[in-house]
Coordinates of C-alpha atoms in Angstrom, one line a residue:
Chain A
M8 CA -91.6 21.9 88.4
K9 CA -90.7 23.9 85.3
H10 CA -87.1 24.8 86.0
L11 CA -84.6 22.3 87.5
I12 CA -81.9 25.0 88.1
Q13 CA -82.7 28.6 89.1
T14 CA -80.2 31.1 90.2
Q15 CA -81.1 34.6 91.4
D16 CA -78.5 37.4 91.4
L17 CA -75.7 34.8 91.9
R18 CA -72.4 36.4 92.8
Y19 CA -69.0 35.0 93.4
R20 CA -65.8 36.9 94.4
Y21 CA -62.3 35.4 94.4
G22 CA -60.1 37.7 96.4
S23 CA -60.8 41.2 95.1
R24 CA -61.9 39.8 91.7
E25 CA -65.6 39.6 90.9
I26 CA -66.1 36.4 88.8
L27 CA -69.9 36.4 88.7
T28 CA -71.7 39.7 89.1
G29 CA -75.4 38.8 89.3
L30 CA -76.3 35.7 87.4
H31 CA -79.9 34.8 86.7
L32 CA -80.2 31.3 85.2
N33 CA -83.4 29.3 84.4
I34 CA -82.8 25.8 83.1
P35 CA -86.1 24.3 81.9
K36 CA -86.8 20.6 82.6
G37 CA -86.3 18.4 79.6
S38 CA -83.9 20.8 77.8
I39 CA -80.3 20.5 76.6
Y40 CA -79.1 23.8 77.9
G41 CA -75.8 25.2 76.5
F42 CA -73.9 27.5 78.8
L43 CA -71.5 29.5 76.6
G44 CA -68.7 31.9 77.3
P45 CA -65.1 32.5 76.4
N46 CA -62.4 31.0 78.6
G47 CA -62.3 32.7 82.0
A48 CA -65.9 34.0 81.7
G49 CA -67.0 32.1 84.9
K50 CA -68.6 28.9 83.5
T51 CA -66.6 26.5 85.6
T52 CA -67.1 28.7 88.7
T53 CA -70.9 28.7 88.1
I54 CA -70.9 24.8 87.8
R55 CA -68.8 24.5 91.0
L56 CA -71.3 26.8 92.7
L57 CA -74.2 24.7 91.4
L58 CA -72.6 21.5 92.8
G59 CA -71.9 23.1 96.2
L60 CA -68.1 23.0 95.7
L61 CA -67.9 26.7 96.2
K62 CA -69.9 29.0 98.4
P63 CA -71.5 32.0 96.7
S64 CA -70.7 35.5 97.8
G65 CA -74.3 36.5 97.2
G66 CA -77.6 35.5 95.6
S67 CA -79.4 32.1 95.7
I68 CA -79.3 28.7 94.0
Q69 CA -82.4 26.6 93.8
L70 CA -82.1 23.0 92.4
F71 CA -85.3 21.0 91.9
G72 CA -87.1 23.9 93.7
K73 CA -85.0 23.5 96.8
E74 CA -82.3 25.8 98.3
L75 CA -78.9 24.1 97.6
G76 CA -77.2 25.2 100.8
R77 CA -79.9 23.6 103.1
N78 CA -80.6 20.5 101.0
R79 CA -77.2 19.7 99.5
V80 CA -77.1 15.9 99.8
E81 CA -80.8 15.5 98.8
V82 CA -80.5 17.5 95.6
L83 CA -77.1 16.1 94.6
R84 CA -78.7 12.7 94.6
Q85 CA -80.6 13.8 91.5
I86 CA -77.6 15.2 89.7
G87 CA -74.8 13.6 87.8
A88 CA -71.8 15.8 87.1
L89 CA -68.6 15.9 84.9
I90 CA -66.4 18.8 86.1
E91 CA -63.7 19.8 83.6
V92 CA -61.3 16.7 83.3
P93 CA -63.1 13.5 84.4
S94 CA -62.0 12.2 87.8
L95 CA -60.6 8.8 86.8
Y96 CA -58.3 6.4 88.6
R97 CA -55.9 5.6 85.8
H98 CA -54.5 2.4 87.5
L99 CA -58.0 0.9 87.6
S100 CA -60.1 -0.4 84.8
G101 CA -63.1 1.4 83.4
R102 CA -65.5 -1.0 85.2
D103 CA -63.6 -0.6 88.5
N104 CA -63.8 3.2 88.2
L105 CA -67.6 2.8 88.0
E106 CA -67.6 0.3 90.8
V107 CA -65.8 2.8 93.1
L108 CA -68.6 5.3 92.6
R109 CA -71.3 2.6 92.8
R110 CA -70.1 1.5 96.2
L111 CA -69.9 5.1 97.4
L112 CA -73.5 5.9 96.3
G113 CA -74.9 2.5 97.2
V114 CA -76.4 2.0 93.7
D115 CA -77.6 -1.3 92.3
K116 CA -74.8 -3.4 90.6
K117 CA -76.8 -3.6 87.4
R118 CA -76.3 0.1 86.8
V119 CA -72.6 -0.4 86.0
E120 CA -73.4 -2.5 82.9
I121 CA -76.3 -0.3 81.9
V122 CA -74.2 2.9 81.8
L123 CA -71.4 1.1 80.1
E124 CA -73.8 0.1 77.4
I125 CA -75.2 3.7 77.1
V126 CA -71.8 5.2 76.6
R127 CA -70.7 2.2 74.4
L128 CA -67.7 1.2 76.5
Q129 CA -68.6 -2.5 77.3
Q130 CA -65.8 -3.8 75.0
D131 CA -63.1 -1.8 76.8
A132 CA -64.5 -1.8 80.3
H133 CA -61.8 -4.3 81.5
R134 CA -58.9 -2.3 80.3
P135 CA -57.0 0.1 82.6
V136 CA -58.0 3.7 82.1
K137 CA -54.4 4.7 81.4
H138 CA -54.8 3.0 78.0
Y139 CA -58.0 4.9 77.1
S140 CA -58.2 7.6 74.5
L141 CA -59.4 11.1 75.5
G142 CA -62.8 10.4 73.9
M143 CA -63.1 7.2 75.9
C144 CA -62.2 9.0 79.1
Q145 CA -64.9 11.6 78.4
R146 CA -67.4 8.9 77.8
L147 CA -66.4 7.1 81.0
G148 CA -66.8 10.5 82.8
I149 CA -70.4 10.7 81.5
A150 CA -71.0 7.1 82.5
L151 CA -69.9 8.1 86.1
A152 CA -72.3 11.0 85.9
L153 CA -75.1 8.7 84.8
L154 CA -74.5 6.0 87.4
S155 CA -77.1 7.0 89.9
D156 CA -79.7 7.5 87.1
P157 CA -80.0 11.3 87.8
E158 CA -82.6 13.5 86.4
L159 CA -80.2 16.3 85.7
L160 CA -76.7 16.1 84.1
I161 CA -74.2 18.9 84.6
L162 CA -71.4 18.6 82.1
D163 CA -68.5 21.1 82.1
E164 CA -66.9 21.2 78.6
P165 CA -67.7 17.6 77.7
T166 CA -66.2 18.0 74.2
N167 CA -63.0 19.6 75.4
G168 CA -60.0 18.2 73.6
L169 CA -62.0 15.9 71.4
D170 CA -61.4 15.5 67.6
P171 CA -64.3 16.1 65.2
S172 CA -65.5 12.5 65.3
G173 CA -65.3 12.5 69.1
I174 CA -67.4 15.7 69.1
R175 CA -69.9 14.1 66.8
E176 CA -70.1 11.0 69.0
M177 CA -70.6 13.1 72.1
R178 CA -73.3 15.1 70.4
E179 CA -75.2 11.9 69.4
L180 CA -74.8 10.6 73.0
L181 CA -76.2 13.8 74.6
I182 CA -79.1 13.9 72.2
D183 CA -79.8 10.2 72.9
L184 CA -79.6 10.8 76.7
N185 CA -82.1 13.7 76.4
Q186 CA -84.5 12.2 74.0
E187 CA -84.4 8.5 74.9
H188 CA -83.6 8.6 78.6
G189 CA -85.3 11.9 79.5
K190 CA -82.3 13.6 81.0
T191 CA -82.1 17.4 81.4
I192 CA -78.6 18.4 80.4
F193 CA -76.8 21.5 81.4
L194 CA -73.5 21.7 79.5
S195 CA -70.9 24.4 79.2
S196 CA -68.6 25.2 76.3
H197 CA -66.5 28.0 74.9
L198 CA -67.2 27.0 71.3
L199 CA -70.7 27.7 69.9
S200 CA -70.0 25.5 66.9
E201 CA -69.5 22.5 69.1
I202 CA -72.9 22.6 70.7
E203 CA -75.2 24.6 68.4
K204 CA -76.5 21.4 66.8
T205 CA -77.1 19.8 70.3
V206 CA -78.7 22.4 72.5
T207 CA -82.4 23.4 72.7
H208 CA -81.6 26.4 74.9
L209 CA -78.5 28.5 75.5
S210 CA -77.1 31.4 77.4
I211 CA -74.0 33.4 76.8
L212 CA -72.0 34.4 79.8
H213 CA -69.8 37.5 79.4
Q214 CA -67.9 39.3 82.2
G215 CA -69.8 37.5 85.0
R216 CA -73.3 38.0 83.7
L217 CA -75.6 36.7 81.0
S218 CA -75.6 38.6 77.7
F219 CA -78.2 36.3 76.2
E220 CA -80.6 33.6 77.3
G221 CA -83.0 31.8 74.9
S222 CA -83.2 29.3 72.1
V223 CA -80.7 29.0 69.2
Q224 CA -83.4 30.3 66.9
E225 CA -84.0 33.4 69.1
L226 CA -80.3 34.0 69.0
R227 CA -80.2 33.8 65.3
Q228 CA -83.2 36.1 64.8
K229 CA -82.0 38.6 67.4
T230 CA -78.8 39.3 65.6
L231 CA -79.4 38.8 61.9
P232 CA -78.2 41.9 59.9
A233 CA -81.1 43.9 58.5
R234 CA -80.5 43.6 54.8
V235 CA -77.3 42.0 53.5
L236 CA -77.4 40.3 50.1
E237 CA -75.0 37.9 48.5
V238 CA -75.1 38.3 44.7
E239 CA -73.5 35.8 42.3
V240 CA -72.7 37.3 38.9
D241 CA -70.8 36.4 35.7
N242 CA -68.7 39.6 35.8
V243 CA -67.7 40.8 39.2
L244 CA -65.8 43.9 38.1
S245 CA -68.6 45.3 36.0
A246 CA -71.2 44.5 38.7
N247 CA -69.0 46.1 41.4
E248 CA -68.7 49.3 39.3
V249 CA -72.4 49.6 38.5
L250 CA -73.4 49.1 42.1
L251 CA -70.8 51.5 43.5
L252 CA -72.0 54.2 41.0
Q253 CA -75.5 53.7 42.3
G254 CA -74.4 54.3 45.9
Y255 CA -74.5 50.7 47.2
E256 CA -72.0 49.4 49.8
V257 CA -70.2 46.5 48.1
E258 CA -67.8 43.9 49.3
A259 CA -66.1 41.4 47.0
L260 CA -66.3 37.7 48.1
P261 CA -64.5 34.7 46.6
G262 CA -66.2 32.8 43.8
N263 CA -67.8 35.6 41.6
R264 CA -69.8 36.9 44.5
L265 CA -70.5 40.3 46.0
R266 CA -71.9 41.2 49.4
V267 CA -74.2 44.2 49.1
S268 CA -76.1 46.2 51.8
V269 CA -79.6 47.3 50.8
P270 CA -81.6 49.9 52.7
V271 CA -85.1 48.3 52.2
K272 CA -86.4 45.0 51.0
E273 CA -87.9 46.6 47.8
A274 CA -84.4 47.6 46.8
V275 CA -83.5 44.0 46.0
G276 CA -85.7 44.0 42.9
H277 CA -84.2 47.3 41.8
L278 CA -80.7 45.9 42.3
N279 CA -81.4 42.8 40.2
R280 CA -82.9 44.9 37.4
L281 CA -80.0 47.3 37.4
L282 CA -77.5 44.5 37.0
V283 CA -79.5 42.8 34.2
N284 CA -80.0 46.1 32.4
H285 CA -76.2 46.5 32.3
G286 CA -75.8 43.1 30.7
I287 CA -74.7 41.3 33.8
T288 CA -76.0 37.8 34.4
V289 CA -77.3 37.3 37.9
S290 CA -77.1 33.6 38.8
G291 CA -77.7 33.9 42.6
L292 CA -79.3 36.3 45.0
V293 CA -79.7 35.4 48.7
Y294 CA -79.9 37.1 52.0
A295 CA -76.6 36.6 53.8
Q296 CA -76.7 35.1 57.3
Q297 CA -74.2 36.1 60.0
S298 CA -72.9 32.8 61.4
L299 CA -73.7 32.0 65.0
E300 CA -70.0 32.0 65.7
E301 CA -69.9 35.7 64.6
V302 CA -72.9 36.5 66.8
F303 CA -71.2 34.8 69.7
L304 CA -68.0 36.7 69.1
S305 CA -69.8 40.0 68.8
M306 CA -71.5 39.4 72.1
T307 CA -68.4 38.3 74.0
Q308 CA -65.7 40.5 72.6
Q309 CA -63.9 42.7 75.1
E310 CA -65.0 46.3 74.9
L311 CA -62.0 48.6 75.1
P312 CA -62.3 51.2 77.9
A313 CA -62.4 54.8 76.8
N314 CA -58.9 55.6 78.0
S315 CA -57.4 52.7 76.1
I316 CA -59.0 54.0 72.9
L317 CA -57.5 57.5 73.5
T318 CA -54.0 56.0 74.0
Q319 CA -54.4 54.1 70.7
T320 CA -55.6 57.1 68.7
S321 CA -53.3 59.8 70.1
P322 CA -50.1 58.7 68.3
L323 CA -52.0 58.5 65.0
C324 CA -53.2 62.1 65.4
L325 CA -49.6 63.2 66.0
V326 CA -48.5 61.4 62.8
Chain B
M20 CA -82.6 7.0 104.8
E21 CA -78.9 6.7 105.0
T22 CA -77.2 6.7 108.4
T23 CA -73.7 7.8 109.3
V24 CA -72.7 4.1 109.5
T25 CA -74.0 3.5 106.0
Y26 CA -72.1 6.5 104.6
L27 CA -68.9 5.2 106.3
R28 CA -69.4 1.6 105.3
R29 CA -70.0 2.5 101.7
G30 CA -67.2 5.1 101.7
L31 CA -64.6 2.6 103.1
S32 CA -65.7 0.0 100.6
A33 CA -65.2 2.5 97.7
E34 CA -61.8 3.6 99.2
S35 CA -60.5 0.1 99.5
L36 CA -61.1 -0.6 95.8
K37 CA -59.1 2.5 94.9
I38 CA -55.9 1.0 96.3
K39 CA -56.2 -2.2 94.2
N40 CA -53.1 -2.6 92.0
S41 CA -51.5 0.3 93.8
W42 CA -48.2 0.7 95.7
A43 CA -49.9 1.6 98.9
L44 CA -51.3 -1.9 99.4
W45 CA -48.0 -3.6 98.6
L46 CA -46.1 -1.2 100.8
S47 CA -48.2 -2.1 103.8
V48 CA -47.3 -5.8 103.5
L49 CA -43.8 -5.6 102.1
A50 CA -42.4 -2.9 104.4
P51 CA -42.8 -4.9 107.7
L52 CA -41.7 -8.1 106.0
S53 CA -38.5 -6.4 104.7
V54 CA -37.7 -5.2 108.3
V55 CA -38.2 -8.7 109.7
G56 CA -36.5 -10.3 106.7
M57 CA -33.4 -8.2 107.1
T58 CA -33.1 -8.8 110.8
F59 CA -33.7 -12.5 110.1
L60 CA -30.7 -12.6 107.8
V61 CA -28.5 -10.8 110.3
F62 CA -29.4 -13.3 113.1
F63 CA -29.1 -16.2 110.7
F64 CA -25.6 -15.4 109.7
R65 CA -24.3 -13.5 112.7
G66 CA -26.6 -14.7 115.5
D67 CA -23.7 -16.5 117.2
R68 CA -22.0 -13.1 117.8
I69 CA -25.2 -11.3 118.9
L70 CA -26.8 -13.9 121.2
K71 CA -25.3 -15.0 124.5
P72 CA -25.3 -18.8 125.0
G73 CA -28.1 -19.9 127.3
A74 CA -29.8 -16.5 127.3
D75 CA -33.4 -15.9 126.0
P76 CA -32.8 -15.0 122.3
W77 CA -36.2 -13.5 121.9
F78 CA -35.2 -10.5 124.0
H79 CA -32.5 -9.5 121.4
W80 CA -34.7 -10.5 118.5
V81 CA -37.7 -8.4 119.5
G82 CA -35.5 -5.5 120.7
N83 CA -33.7 -5.3 117.3
N84 CA -36.9 -5.4 115.3
F85 CA -38.8 -3.0 117.6
M86 CA -36.1 -0.4 117.9
A87 CA -35.3 -0.1 114.2
T88 CA -39.0 0.0 113.4
S89 CA -40.1 2.5 116.0
Q90 CA -37.3 5.0 115.6
L91 CA -36.9 5.3 111.8
L92 CA -38.9 2.9 109.7
L93 CA -42.4 3.3 111.1
P94 CA -42.6 7.1 110.8
M95 CA -41.1 6.9 107.3
F96 CA -43.6 4.2 106.3
L97 CA -46.5 6.3 107.6
A98 CA -45.3 9.4 105.7
L99 CA -45.0 7.3 102.5
V100 CA -48.3 5.4 102.7
T101 CA -50.4 8.5 103.5
A102 CA -48.7 10.3 100.6
L103 CA -49.4 7.4 98.3
V104 CA -53.1 7.0 99.3
N105 CA -53.9 10.7 99.1
G106 CA -51.8 10.9 96.0
I107 CA -54.2 8.6 94.2
E108 CA -56.9 11.2 94.7
H109 CA -54.7 14.2 93.9
N110 CA -53.4 12.6 90.7
S111 CA -56.9 11.6 89.4
Y112 CA -58.4 15.0 90.2
G113 CA -60.8 13.0 92.3
W114 CA -61.5 15.4 95.2
K115 CA -64.0 17.5 93.3
Q116 CA -66.0 14.4 92.3
L117 CA -66.0 13.2 95.9
Y118 CA -67.1 16.6 97.3
A119 CA -69.8 16.8 94.6
A120 CA -71.2 13.4 95.5
P121 CA -74.4 13.1 97.5
V122 CA -72.7 12.3 100.8
P123 CA -71.9 14.5 103.8
K124 CA -68.6 16.4 103.1
W125 CA -67.0 15.2 106.4
T126 CA -67.2 11.6 105.3
V127 CA -64.7 12.2 102.5
F128 CA -61.9 12.9 105.1
V129 CA -63.0 10.3 107.6
N130 CA -63.3 7.5 105.0
K131 CA -59.8 8.2 103.7
Y132 CA -58.5 8.2 107.3
L133 CA -60.2 4.9 108.1
L134 CA -58.6 3.3 105.0
L135 CA -55.2 4.4 106.2
L136 CA -55.9 3.2 109.7
W137 CA -56.8 -0.2 108.2
L138 CA -53.6 -0.2 106.1
T139 CA -51.5 0.6 109.2
L140 CA -53.3 -2.2 111.1
V141 CA -52.6 -4.6 108.2
S142 CA -49.0 -3.6 108.4
F143 CA -48.7 -4.1 112.1
V144 CA -50.4 -7.5 111.9
T145 CA -48.0 -8.5 109.1
F146 CA -45.1 -7.3 111.3
W147 CA -46.3 -9.2 114.3
A148 CA -46.9 -12.4 112.4
G149 CA -43.6 -12.1 110.6
L150 CA -41.8 -11.4 113.8
L151 CA -43.1 -14.6 115.4
A152 CA -42.8 -16.8 112.3
A153 CA -39.2 -15.7 111.6
G154 CA -38.3 -16.3 115.3
Y155 CA -39.7 -19.8 115.2
L156 CA -38.0 -20.4 111.8
L157 CA -34.7 -19.4 113.4
G158 CA -35.4 -21.9 116.2
F159 CA -35.9 -24.6 113.6
L160 CA -33.0 -23.7 111.3
K161 CA -30.6 -22.7 114.1
P162 CA -31.6 -24.8 117.2
E163 CA -28.4 -23.7 118.9
F164 CA -29.8 -20.2 119.4
G165 CA -32.7 -21.6 121.6
F166 CA -35.7 -19.8 120.1
Q167 CA -37.7 -23.0 120.3
H168 CA -37.4 -23.1 124.1
Y169 CA -39.4 -19.9 124.9
Q170 CA -42.9 -18.6 124.2
H171 CA -43.4 -14.8 124.0
V172 CA -46.6 -14.5 121.9
A173 CA -48.4 -12.3 124.5
H174 CA -45.4 -10.2 125.2
I175 CA -44.7 -9.5 121.5
S176 CA -48.4 -8.8 120.9
I177 CA -48.6 -6.2 123.7
G178 CA -45.4 -4.6 122.4
A179 CA -46.8 -4.3 118.9
F180 CA -50.0 -2.9 120.3
R181 CA -48.1 -0.2 122.3
I182 CA -46.1 0.9 119.2
F183 CA -49.3 1.0 117.1
L184 CA -51.1 3.3 119.6
A185 CA -48.0 5.5 120.0
S186 CA -47.7 5.9 116.3
L187 CA -51.4 7.0 115.7
F188 CA -50.6 10.7 116.0
I189 CA -47.9 10.4 113.4
L190 CA -50.4 8.7 111.1
T191 CA -53.0 11.4 111.6
L192 CA -50.5 14.3 111.2
Q193 CA -49.0 12.8 108.0
F194 CA -52.5 12.1 106.7
C195 CA -53.5 15.8 107.2
I196 CA -50.3 17.0 105.5
S197 CA -50.8 14.8 102.4
F198 CA -54.5 15.5 102.3
Q199 CA -53.8 19.2 102.2
F200 CA -50.8 19.3 99.8
R201 CA -50.9 17.9 96.3
N202 CA -47.2 17.7 96.1
I203 CA -46.0 14.3 97.3
A204 CA -42.6 15.8 98.2
V205 CA -44.2 18.0 100.9
S206 CA -45.6 15.1 102.9
I207 CA -42.6 12.7 102.4
G208 CA -40.1 15.6 103.0
S209 CA -41.9 16.7 106.2
G210 CA -41.8 13.1 107.4
I211 CA -38.1 12.8 106.8
M212 CA -37.5 16.2 108.5
F213 CA -39.5 15.2 111.6
V214 CA -37.7 11.9 111.9
L215 CA -34.3 13.6 111.6
A216 CA -35.3 16.1 114.2
F217 CA -36.1 13.3 116.6
L218 CA -32.8 11.5 115.9
I219 CA -30.8 14.7 116.4
G220 CA -32.6 15.6 119.6
S221 CA -33.0 12.1 121.0
S222 CA -30.8 12.9 124.0
W223 CA -32.9 16.0 125.0
E224 CA -34.6 15.6 128.3
H225 CA -38.0 16.7 127.0
I226 CA -37.9 14.6 123.8
G227 CA -40.7 12.4 125.2
Y228 CA -43.1 15.2 124.3
Y229 CA -42.1 15.1 120.7
P230 CA -44.6 13.1 118.6
Y231 CA -42.0 11.3 116.4
S232 CA -40.4 9.9 119.6
W233 CA -43.6 8.3 120.9
P234 CA -43.3 5.0 119.1
F235 CA -39.7 4.7 120.4
F236 CA -40.8 5.2 124.0
A237 CA -43.5 2.6 123.5
A238 CA -41.0 0.1 122.0
N239 CA -38.5 0.8 124.7
T240 CA -41.1 -0.2 127.3
S241 CA -41.3 -3.7 125.7
T242 CA -37.6 -4.3 126.4
S243 CA -38.1 -4.1 130.1
K244 CA -39.6 -7.1 131.8
E245 CA -41.9 -5.3 134.3
A246 CA -43.8 -2.5 132.6
H247 CA -47.3 -1.1 132.6
L248 CA -49.5 -1.8 129.7
F249 CA -49.8 1.9 128.9
V250 CA -46.9 4.4 128.8
P251 CA -47.7 8.2 128.8
Q252 CA -46.7 8.6 125.2
M253 CA -49.5 6.2 124.1
W254 CA -52.0 8.5 125.9
Y255 CA -50.4 11.6 124.3
S256 CA -50.7 9.9 120.9
L257 CA -54.4 8.9 121.4
G258 CA -55.4 12.3 122.7
C259 CA -53.6 14.4 120.1
S260 CA -54.7 12.1 117.3
A261 CA -58.4 12.4 118.3
A262 CA -58.1 16.2 118.6
L263 CA -56.3 16.5 115.2
L264 CA -58.9 14.2 113.6
V265 CA -61.8 16.3 114.8
L266 CA -60.1 19.5 113.6
G267 CA -59.2 18.0 110.2
T268 CA -62.7 16.7 109.7
W269 CA -64.2 20.1 110.5
Y270 CA -61.7 21.9 108.3
S271 CA -62.1 19.5 105.3
S272 CA -65.9 19.9 105.3
K273 CA -65.5 23.7 105.2
R274 CA -62.7 23.8 102.8
V275 CA -63.2 24.9 99.2
R276 CA -61.7 22.4 96.7
Q277 CA -60.6 24.2 93.5

């Protein structure tokens, strides 16, 4: 089985509002799959559909090669899930929270200690959850998801609300679960920067459908600007003037640097010679990279409808 | 392969752990003891005014306890305990985790109901044991009342059983309300409203069809010496409770949990 999760033309409607408008997802076995999208894009709705908490308005969901609707209990046995805020009983200890789920699932008692060790919570397992930090709650939520030793983990925003060190810990934990324990992980996030170092595959959800699906590398290659250089010089003012006179598009950056657009690759040598011939020392010359965050934003920014543009421009014309 | 019994056994075991260190468990034990304790104090200090010399004191003792419990305290207790038990799940955002677990959806509702049925049973057993123990203690501390000269274990047991059956529908209804609504005020508020409606309309000729009066009718039977084991209100309660339980189970397995 190549894909653990497959959706075909998945649709979901809430009242008159279309949340998902035809989602095709393919989550490869053994991957850490990042499911990205801005708040309200439909990520949590998709996860609830995958777990059978919501009923789709159309399309199909296949988990482990089986139709979810007809094999709900059977496929859910192979899935561990963390949906938004972890479901924790705050008056019970961490260990008792695991014990509640262990009893419900009929799992071996040893699993409680095993998952506590995986998420590094053995020392605090006896304490009531109401005394846990947010990071500890998230880790306990992952321990709950791991309790039945599932092949697939579905995690909805597992880094939500965590500080940078908590995010780093979570990243290490997810990579460890994937590489050392062989889990396929499907995780959602609204921040690319939080998961770009973790995931092997990702998709970007925008307005109810995917605007990208592939690897991080593919995303980077797909959207790199054709030819943008960052040039570091000793005299920014002179360099700016020389380049503008030659017809280049120039943008000043902090730290004696300029961003210059070049039409073809060969123009880079010409630009370098031009600056040197004018007595300007060039100490750095690199192709600029658009950050992944910028790529993500460019793919998920709201497009203004035509009539809203008209209403914005009309008053300017009058002035 | 898991059977229905396995799912229910596991579910009930998990549910019973959730009420550890919670008010729901304490309430089930302390509420009946407080009723018996208060009546005990009244009889201990004012028994000479309540009891007639030479008459069977158990008749007054049981009547006082049963009437206060069945009319007011039992429905209030059921409204509170169902709200507290379902509140644990509402407050921990636990429903979504339960419905995403590899168990049939209908077991979530039934397991929770079975736990509440068990808690109600614990409460009734505590009430029954407390009633007998406090009665015999009065006989020991105040021999002039004459409690020690009579034995009414069977009579009191049947009386408690009648009230238990007659209150099942209130339990099921309050359970459904607190299962559906996250706000604890809705379930407790509705419980208070239904009890007040009974107290206001208690002299109405058709009040016997009103569910919150059923425990009172069951308790009232126990005060007469020649009564059938079952009164109609106990059958109403059993039938309506079973129907509502089936409806609630079906609805809960179809319902979408946001």
